[in-house]
Tab-separated table of C-alpha atoms in Angstrom:
chain	number	residue	atom	x	y	z
A	1250	MET	CA	0.000	0.000	0.000
A	1251	ILE	CA	1.136	3.560	-0.705
A	1252	PRO	CA	1.135	5.642	2.493
A	1253	LEU	CA	-0.380	9.087	2.436
A	1254	SER	CA	2.011	12.012	2.345
A	1255	THR	CA	0.953	13.360	5.731
A	1256	THR	CA	4.001	14.459	7.679
A	1257	LYS	CA	2.479	15.317	11.057
A	1258	VAL	CA	-0.110	12.598	11.628
A	1259	GLN	CA	2.310	10.518	13.690
A	1260	THR	CA	3.230	13.334	16.071
A	1261	ILE	CA	-0.055	15.089	16.820
A	1262	SER	CA	-2.522	13.939	19.461
A	1263	TRP	CA	-5.242	11.443	18.687
A	1264	GLN	CA	-7.811	14.170	19.328
A	1265	GLN	CA	-6.219	16.347	16.656
A	1266	GLN	CA	-6.099	13.412	14.263
A	1267	LEU	CA	-9.790	12.808	14.878
A	1268	ALA	CA	-10.544	16.475	14.228
A	1269	GLN	CA	-8.689	16.182	10.907
A	1270	ALA	CA	-10.796	13.248	9.702
A	1271	ILE	CA	-11.893	13.432	6.074
A	1272	THR	CA	-15.551	14.399	5.639
A	1273	ASP	CA	-15.546	15.756	2.075
A	1274	PRO	CA	-15.836	13.214	-0.785
A	1275	ALA	CA	-13.888	15.516	-3.104
A	1276	GLU	CA	-10.945	15.549	-0.708
A	1277	LEU	CA	-11.146	11.781	-0.301
A	1278	VAL	CA	-10.997	11.019	-4.021
A	1279	LYS	CA	-8.183	13.527	-4.478
A	1280	ILE	CA	-6.049	11.947	-1.743
A	1281	LEU	CA	-6.670	8.435	-3.055
A	1282	GLU	CA	-6.347	9.420	-6.744
A	1283	LEU	CA	-9.805	8.100	-7.592
A	1284	PRO	CA	-12.196	9.122	-10.401
A	1285	GLN	CA	-14.055	12.348	-9.647
A	1286	LYS	CA	-17.389	10.684	-10.416
A	1287	LEU	CA	-17.094	8.745	-7.151
A	1288	ALA	CA	-17.268	12.025	-5.247
A	1289	SER	CA	-20.376	13.056	-7.166
A	1290	GLU	CA	-22.039	9.719	-6.448
A	1291	ALA	CA	-21.056	9.913	-2.771
A	1292	LEU	CA	-22.896	13.219	-2.435
A	1293	GLN	CA	-26.166	11.424	-3.200
A	1294	ALA	CA	-25.750	9.137	-0.179
A	1295	ILE	CA	-24.326	11.649	2.295
A	1296	PRO	CA	-27.642	13.289	3.329
A	1297	SER	CA	-28.713	10.103	5.144
A	1298	PHE	CA	-25.277	9.226	6.582
A	1299	SER	CA	-22.243	11.465	6.236
A	1300	LEU	CA	-18.696	10.558	5.241
A	1301	LYS	CA	-16.065	10.338	7.950
A	1302	VAL	CA	-12.713	8.548	7.956
A	1303	THR	CA	-9.307	9.077	9.533
A	1304	ARG	CA	-6.134	9.650	7.574
A	1305	ASP	CA	-4.592	6.641	9.314
A	1306	TYR	CA	-7.214	4.399	7.749
A	1307	LEU	CA	-6.822	6.031	4.346
A	1308	SER	CA	-3.123	5.180	4.444
A	1309	CYS	CA	-4.093	1.492	4.276
A	1310	ILE	CA	-6.143	1.972	1.093
A	1311	GLU	CA	-4.496	1.411	-2.279
A	1312	LYS	CA	-4.432	4.590	-4.323
A	1313	GLY	CA	-6.343	4.490	-7.593
A	1314	GLU	CA	-8.110	1.215	-6.745
A	1315	ILE	CA	-11.864	1.765	-6.835
A	1316	ASN	CA	-12.552	-1.781	-5.591
A	1317	ASP	CA	-10.234	-1.635	-2.602
A	1318	PRO	CA	-11.983	-3.584	0.201
A	1319	LEU	CA	-11.257	-0.886	2.767
A	1320	LEU	CA	-12.470	1.899	0.497
A	1321	ARG	CA	-15.781	0.118	-0.065
A	1322	GLN	CA	-16.418	0.115	3.687
A	1323	ILE	CA	-16.196	3.892	4.057
A	1324	LEU	CA	-17.067	5.523	0.700
A	1325	PRO	CA	-20.738	6.576	0.419
A	1326	ALA	CA	-22.309	4.852	-2.582
A	1327	VAL	CA	-25.413	5.552	-4.631
A	1328	GLU	CA	-26.634	2.031	-3.775
A	1329	GLU	CA	-27.369	3.319	-0.274
A	1330	THR	CA	-30.293	5.349	-1.612
A	1331	ARG	CA	-32.128	2.313	-2.984
A	1332	GLN	CA	-34.982	0.800	-1.000
A	1333	GLN	CA	-34.800	-2.932	-0.326
A	1334	GLN	CA	-37.558	-5.021	1.214
A	1335	GLY	CA	-36.652	-6.337	4.663
A	1336	PHE	CA	-34.120	-3.601	5.422
A	1337	VAL	CA	-35.223	-1.380	8.309
A	1338	HIS	CA	-34.004	1.499	10.477
A	1339	ASP	CA	-33.627	-0.528	13.694
A	1340	PRO	CA	-32.651	-4.015	12.516
A	1341	VAL	CA	-31.545	-5.383	15.903
A	1342	GLY	CA	-34.380	-3.984	18.018
A	1343	ASP	CA	-32.361	-1.535	20.103
A	1344	MET	CA	-35.253	0.856	20.660
A	1345	ASN	CA	-37.547	-1.781	22.139
A	1346	ALA	CA	-34.848	-2.924	24.566
A	1347	SER	CA	-34.048	0.434	26.163
A	1348	PRO	CA	-35.667	0.812	29.609
A	1349	VAL	CA	-33.933	4.172	30.216
A	1350	PRO	CA	-32.035	6.512	27.854
A	1351	GLY	CA	-28.573	5.211	27.085
A	1352	LEU	CA	-29.183	1.645	28.289
A	1353	ILE	CA	-29.952	-1.401	26.139
A	1354	HIS	CA	-30.859	-4.607	27.960
A	1355	LYS	CA	-31.388	-7.572	25.627
A	1356	TYR	CA	-29.383	-10.412	27.100
A	1357	HIS	CA	-29.292	-12.071	30.500
A	1358	GLY	CA	-26.485	-10.905	32.780
A	1359	ARG	CA	-25.229	-8.037	30.668
A	1360	VAL	CA	-26.310	-4.600	29.524
A	1361	LEU	CA	-25.040	-2.105	26.978
A	1362	LEU	CA	-24.421	1.601	27.544
A	1363	ILE	CA	-24.693	3.989	24.590
A	1364	THR	CA	-21.870	6.262	25.709
A	1365	THR	CA	-21.602	8.643	22.743
A	1366	PRO	CA	-22.895	9.170	19.202
A	1367	ALA	CA	-19.368	9.932	17.967
A	1368	CYS	CA	-17.231	7.638	15.810
A	1369	ALA	CA	-13.883	8.041	14.082
A	1370	VAL	CA	-15.307	6.488	10.926
A	1371	HIS	CA	-18.744	6.121	9.397
A	1372	CYS	CA	-18.850	2.521	8.220
A	1373	ARG	CA	-21.428	2.283	5.471
A	1374	TYR	CA	-22.903	-0.960	6.842
A	1375	CYS	CA	-23.376	0.420	10.389
A	1376	PHE	CA	-26.527	-0.987	11.987
A	1377	ARG	CA	-26.887	2.203	14.054
A	1378	ARG	CA	-26.611	4.612	11.128
A	1379	HIS	CA	-30.213	5.696	11.830
A	1380	TYR	CA	-30.105	5.480	15.633
A	1381	PRO	CA	-31.759	8.517	17.325
A	1382	TYR	CA	-28.831	9.398	19.570
A	1383	GLN	CA	-30.268	12.786	20.486
A	1384	ASN	CA	-33.174	11.107	22.296
A	1385	SER	CA	-31.871	7.693	23.238
A	1386	SER	CA	-28.389	7.921	24.707
A	1387	ALA	CA	-26.673	9.135	27.844
A	1388	HIS	CA	-23.868	10.671	25.840
A	1389	ARG	CA	-24.096	14.027	27.607
A	1390	GLY	CA	-22.367	12.399	30.542
A	1391	ASN	CA	-25.440	11.667	32.629
A	1392	PHE	CA	-25.358	7.915	33.130
A	1393	ASP	CA	-27.027	8.052	36.540
A	1394	GLY	CA	-30.379	6.645	35.446
A	1395	ALA	CA	-28.777	3.704	33.668
A	1396	LEU	CA	-26.335	2.998	36.491
A	1397	GLU	CA	-29.086	3.150	39.108
A	1398	LEU	CA	-31.057	0.528	37.192
A	1399	ILE	CA	-27.962	-1.673	36.921
A	1400	ALA	CA	-27.250	-1.308	40.642
A	1401	ARG	CA	-30.750	-2.594	41.451
A	1402	ASP	CA	-30.436	-5.671	39.214
A	1403	LYS	CA	-27.977	-8.091	40.782
A	1404	THR	CA	-28.220	-10.477	37.814
A	1405	ILE	CA	-26.131	-8.039	35.759
A	1406	HIS	CA	-22.426	-8.895	35.910
A	1407	GLU	CA	-21.153	-7.309	32.699
A	1408	ILE	CA	-21.444	-3.796	31.284
A	1409	ILE	CA	-20.709	-3.222	27.605
A	1410	LEU	CA	-19.635	0.239	26.466
A	1411	SER	CA	-20.809	1.022	22.956
A	1412	GLY	CA	-21.917	3.977	20.883
A	1413	GLY	CA	-20.944	5.444	18.540
A	1414	ASP	CA	-17.506	4.448	19.689
A	1415	PRO	CA	-16.784	4.685	23.423
A	1416	LEU	CA	-13.082	5.262	22.816
A	1417	THR	CA	-13.851	8.646	21.283
A	1418	LEU	CA	-14.415	9.717	24.890
A	1419	SER	CA	-11.400	11.236	26.618
A	1420	ASP	CA	-9.425	9.209	29.149
A	1421	GLU	CA	-10.816	11.468	31.873
A	1422	ARG	CA	-14.453	10.840	30.928
A	1423	LEU	CA	-13.852	7.122	30.580
A	1424	LYS	CA	-12.135	6.994	33.955
A	1425	ALA	CA	-15.047	8.784	35.625
A	1426	LEU	CA	-17.535	6.352	34.080
A	1427	ILE	CA	-15.464	3.281	34.928
A	1428	ARG	CA	-15.154	4.393	38.546
A	1429	LYS	CA	-18.938	4.602	38.795
A	1430	ILE	CA	-19.231	1.127	37.318
A	1431	GLU	CA	-16.636	-0.217	39.764
A	1432	ASP	CA	-18.846	1.014	42.609
A	1433	ILE	CA	-21.526	-1.493	41.574
A	1434	GLU	CA	-20.386	-4.538	43.502
A	1435	HIS	CA	-22.075	-7.250	41.437
A	1436	VAL	CA	-20.569	-6.013	38.145
A	1437	SER	CA	-17.348	-7.903	37.425
A	1438	THR	CA	-16.651	-7.387	33.716
A	1439	LEU	CA	-16.244	-4.300	31.553
A	1440	ARG	CA	-16.455	-4.905	27.827
A	1441	ILE	CA	-15.641	-2.160	25.325
A	1442	HIS	CA	-16.579	-2.435	21.656
A	1443	SER	CA	-14.436	-0.216	19.453
A	1444	ARG	CA	-13.145	0.254	15.930
A	1445	LEU	CA	-10.627	2.903	17.017
A	1446	PRO	CA	-7.670	0.526	17.490
A	1447	VAL	CA	-7.997	-0.113	13.732
A	1448	ILE	CA	-9.123	3.331	12.580
A	1449	LEU	CA	-7.067	5.505	14.934
A	1450	PRO	CA	-4.443	3.373	16.733
A	1451	ASP	CA	-2.892	6.392	18.458
A	1452	ARG	CA	-6.052	6.506	20.569
A	1453	ILE	CA	-4.655	3.593	22.576
A	1454	THR	CA	-2.626	5.716	24.957
A	1455	VAL	CA	-0.492	4.508	27.827
A	1456	SER	CA	-2.935	6.077	30.260
A	1457	LEU	CA	-5.896	4.277	28.671
A	1458	ALA	CA	-4.169	0.891	28.786
A	1459	GLU	CA	-3.087	1.431	32.386
A	1460	MET	CA	-6.593	2.535	33.370
A	1461	LEU	CA	-8.048	-0.721	32.083
A	1462	ASP	CA	-5.225	-2.782	33.564
A	1463	GLN	CA	-5.624	-1.239	37.010
A	1464	SER	CA	-9.406	-1.528	37.173
A	1465	ARG	CA	-10.885	-4.153	39.493
A	1466	LEU	CA	-13.106	-5.118	36.550
A	1467	ASN	CA	-12.132	-7.791	34.046
A	1468	ALA	CA	-11.375	-5.670	30.978
A	1469	VAL	CA	-12.349	-7.007	27.560
A	1470	LEU	CA	-11.854	-5.040	24.344
A	1471	VAL	CA	-13.785	-6.270	21.322
A	1472	ILE	CA	-12.159	-4.859	18.207
A	1473	HIS	CA	-14.136	-4.412	14.989
A	1474	CYS	CA	-11.880	-5.483	12.114
A	1475	ASN	CA	-13.212	-6.873	8.840
A	1476	HIS	CA	-10.223	-7.335	6.547
A	1477	PRO	CA	-6.541	-8.263	6.965
A	1478	ASN	CA	-5.485	-5.103	5.101
A	1479	GLU	CA	-6.772	-3.111	8.069
A	1480	ILE	CA	-4.047	-4.568	10.281
A	1481	SER	CA	-1.056	-2.373	9.505
A	1482	GLU	CA	2.152	-2.587	11.513
A	1483	LYS	CA	0.929	0.354	13.566
A	1484	VAL	CA	-2.384	-1.367	14.298
A	1485	SER	CA	-0.615	-4.609	15.176
A	1486	ASN	CA	1.658	-2.766	17.608
A	1487	CYS	CA	-1.433	-1.202	19.165
A	1488	PHE	CA	-2.963	-4.644	19.767
A	1489	GLU	CA	0.261	-5.951	21.267
A	1490	SER	CA	0.545	-3.014	23.668
A	1491	LEU	CA	-2.928	-3.785	24.997
A	1492	ARG	CA	-2.131	-7.461	25.425
A	1493	ALA	CA	0.957	-6.475	27.406
A	1494	LYS	CA	-1.443	-4.926	29.942
A	1495	ASN	CA	-3.375	-8.201	30.282
A	1496	ILE	CA	-6.436	-6.868	28.495
A	1497	THR	CA	-8.451	-9.593	26.788
A	1498	LEU	CA	-8.669	-8.824	23.062
A	1499	LEU	CA	-11.383	-10.281	20.850
A	1500	ASN	CA	-12.459	-9.417	17.327
A	1501	GLN	CA	-15.785	-9.338	15.583
A	1502	SER	CA	-16.261	-8.974	11.856
A	1503	VAL	CA	-19.225	-8.483	9.563
A	1504	LEU	CA	-19.621	-10.448	6.349
A	1505	LEU	CA	-19.671	-7.825	3.595
A	1506	LYS	CA	-20.226	-8.648	-0.070
A	1507	ASN	CA	-17.131	-8.108	-2.247
A	1508	ILE	CA	-15.106	-7.059	0.797
A	1509	ASN	CA	-14.446	-10.166	2.877
A	1510	THR	CA	-16.741	-12.787	1.363
A	1511	ASN	CA	-13.763	-14.928	0.448
A	1512	ALA	CA	-12.511	-17.796	2.594
A	1513	ASN	CA	-8.843	-16.961	2.041
A	1514	VAL	CA	-9.421	-13.381	3.193
A	1515	LEU	CA	-11.158	-14.566	6.366
A	1516	ILE	CA	-8.415	-17.106	7.033
A	1517	GLU	CA	-5.708	-14.470	6.633
A	1518	LEU	CA	-7.644	-12.159	8.932
A	1519	SER	CA	-7.745	-14.784	11.687
A	1520	HIS	CA	-4.011	-15.440	11.363
A	1521	LYS	CA	-3.097	-11.740	11.450
A	1522	LEU	CA	-5.331	-11.100	14.425
A	1523	PHE	CA	-3.867	-13.984	16.392
A	1524	SER	CA	-0.307	-12.953	15.559
A	1525	ALA	CA	-1.089	-9.606	17.192
A	1526	GLY	CA	-2.697	-11.152	20.268
A	1527	VAL	CA	-6.370	-10.976	19.238
A	1528	LEU	CA	-8.760	-13.942	19.196
A	1529	PRO	CA	-11.459	-14.139	16.496
A	1530	TYR	CA	-14.803	-13.984	18.320
A	1531	TYR	CA	-17.799	-13.339	16.082
A	1532	LEU	CA	-18.418	-13.340	12.346
A	1533	HIS	CA	-21.724	-11.507	11.969
A	1534	THR	CA	-24.094	-11.756	9.073
A	1535	LEU	CA	-25.119	-8.305	7.887
A	1536	ASP	CA	-27.720	-6.533	9.995
A	1537	PRO	CA	-30.445	-5.523	7.500
A	1538	VAL	CA	-30.288	-1.770	8.016
A	1539	VAL	CA	-31.627	0.702	5.470
A	1540	GLY	CA	-28.767	1.811	3.211
A	1541	ALA	CA	-26.645	-1.340	3.450
A	1542	SER	CA	-28.435	-3.868	1.235
A	1543	HIS	CA	-25.601	-3.868	-1.321
A	1544	PHE	CA	-23.372	-5.587	1.282
A	1545	TYR	CA	-25.787	-8.493	1.778
A	1546	ILE	CA	-24.982	-12.139	1.015
A	1547	ASP	CA	-27.443	-14.990	1.451
A	1548	ASP	CA	-27.345	-17.603	4.194
A	1549	LYS	CA	-26.081	-20.368	1.940
A	1550	MET	CA	-22.990	-18.391	0.947
A	1551	ALA	CA	-22.340	-17.342	4.551
A	1552	VAL	CA	-22.587	-20.902	5.850
A	1553	ASN	CA	-20.380	-22.266	3.056
A	1554	LEU	CA	-17.742	-19.616	3.731
A	1555	HIS	CA	-17.746	-20.441	7.422
A	1556	LYS	CA	-17.514	-24.165	6.663
A	1557	THR	CA	-14.449	-23.629	4.475
A	1558	VAL	CA	-12.799	-21.455	7.121
A	1559	SER	CA	-13.571	-24.083	9.774
A	1560	GLU	CA	-11.952	-26.788	7.676
A	1561	LYS	CA	-8.715	-24.843	7.245
A	1562	LEU	CA	-8.171	-23.276	10.665
A	1563	PRO	CA	-7.749	-24.662	14.174
A	1564	GLY	CA	-10.872	-24.244	16.264
A	1565	TYR	CA	-9.516	-21.365	18.335
A	1566	LEU	CA	-9.092	-19.258	15.184
A	1567	VAL	CA	-12.620	-19.833	13.862
A	1568	PRO	CA	-15.070	-17.055	14.779
A	1569	LYS	CA	-18.637	-18.054	15.561
A	1570	LEU	CA	-21.029	-17.286	12.706
A	1571	VAL	CA	-23.955	-15.403	14.240
A	1572	ARG	CA	-26.947	-13.261	13.475
A	1573	GLU	CA	-28.662	-10.819	15.800
A	1574	ILE	CA	-32.444	-10.857	15.458
A	1575	ALA	CA	-34.630	-8.184	17.016
A	1576	GLY	CA	-36.505	-9.483	20.043
A	1577	PHE	CA	-34.396	-12.592	20.623
A	1578	PRO	CA	-32.614	-12.823	24.010
A	1579	PHE	CA	-29.356	-14.131	22.532
A	1580	LYS	CA	-27.413	-14.124	19.273
A	1581	GLN	CA	-28.480	-16.850	16.875
A	1582	ASP	CA	-26.159	-19.446	15.380
A	1583	ALA	CA	-26.444	-18.398	11.741
A	1584	ARG	CA	-25.626	-21.919	10.554
A	1585	LEU	CA	-28.965	-23.090	11.930
A	1586	LEU	CA	-31.093	-20.421	10.284
A	1587	GLN	CA	-32.666	-21.441	7.018
A	1588	ASN	CA	-33.588	-18.047	5.627
A	1589	SER	CA	-32.524	-14.462	6.091
A	1590	SER	CA	-35.129	-11.870	6.972
A	1591	ALA	CA	-33.879	-9.972	3.912
A	1592	ASN	CA	-34.762	-12.743	1.451
């Protein structure tokens, strides 16, 4: 891959890097030496979900390659404007599982906190691309209602930080939230779901790693990585620094048509993750959210891909193929489902 000619990205703070994220399609296609028509097409999709991507991530994209698998994940496409039966605004039923703003309680023993609407990248397949953050999150820093509910329910042992991306919060805000969680005696595990280690590896600061290491909670970081090309040397070093602090690292991927729907790509991804100290955890089928139907593959292809991967990798490197269905109290084994709701 040809790195971008950005001379200061490596020396400025992660907050500054985030502030310098690309949001203009014209700038994106210029940096990546792509046809101008892609910028014009992107403008048609932006009104429903804007463009946002870090320069770090762009440096992993091959210049001039319109079919680059990383580019396809972040470039708004005209296909997003097409209506497709079965694709909805809340595909996983978040809104019906939120007893108080900012809290989602679907599964036994664990709850999810919507900590912020902010992300470092707008992935085009995002199942929360239509989520009403302004009405349904505690991102203004008031988690009291959610934490009070958790404190009353002694069956809850794990809190999952989500968003948006929780690692867009400052170390200080994260520390304040984690301290409040630590005060709830029956909570033993803190799980953070984040794409920032891949999108903005400089976000993984020494202070963040030490904060998680020193917490009384079992710290688990679930990374969102879909393709081996996303794991640059810088990203790999980021993973290894977290493992050095005894933080459990897992990865979840989404099956995305023409991006990672190839057994060899998935196999390479598992190997690269493991080499950097990350265990493959979940391989999700696409959540049928409005605007993402062009990433969809059918169940038969998904199951066959997973079967091939399972035949060529040791069991500990094979992620579980799952689907999340609105209203169900646990993730479904996608191998057992006969038909997709999008068929």
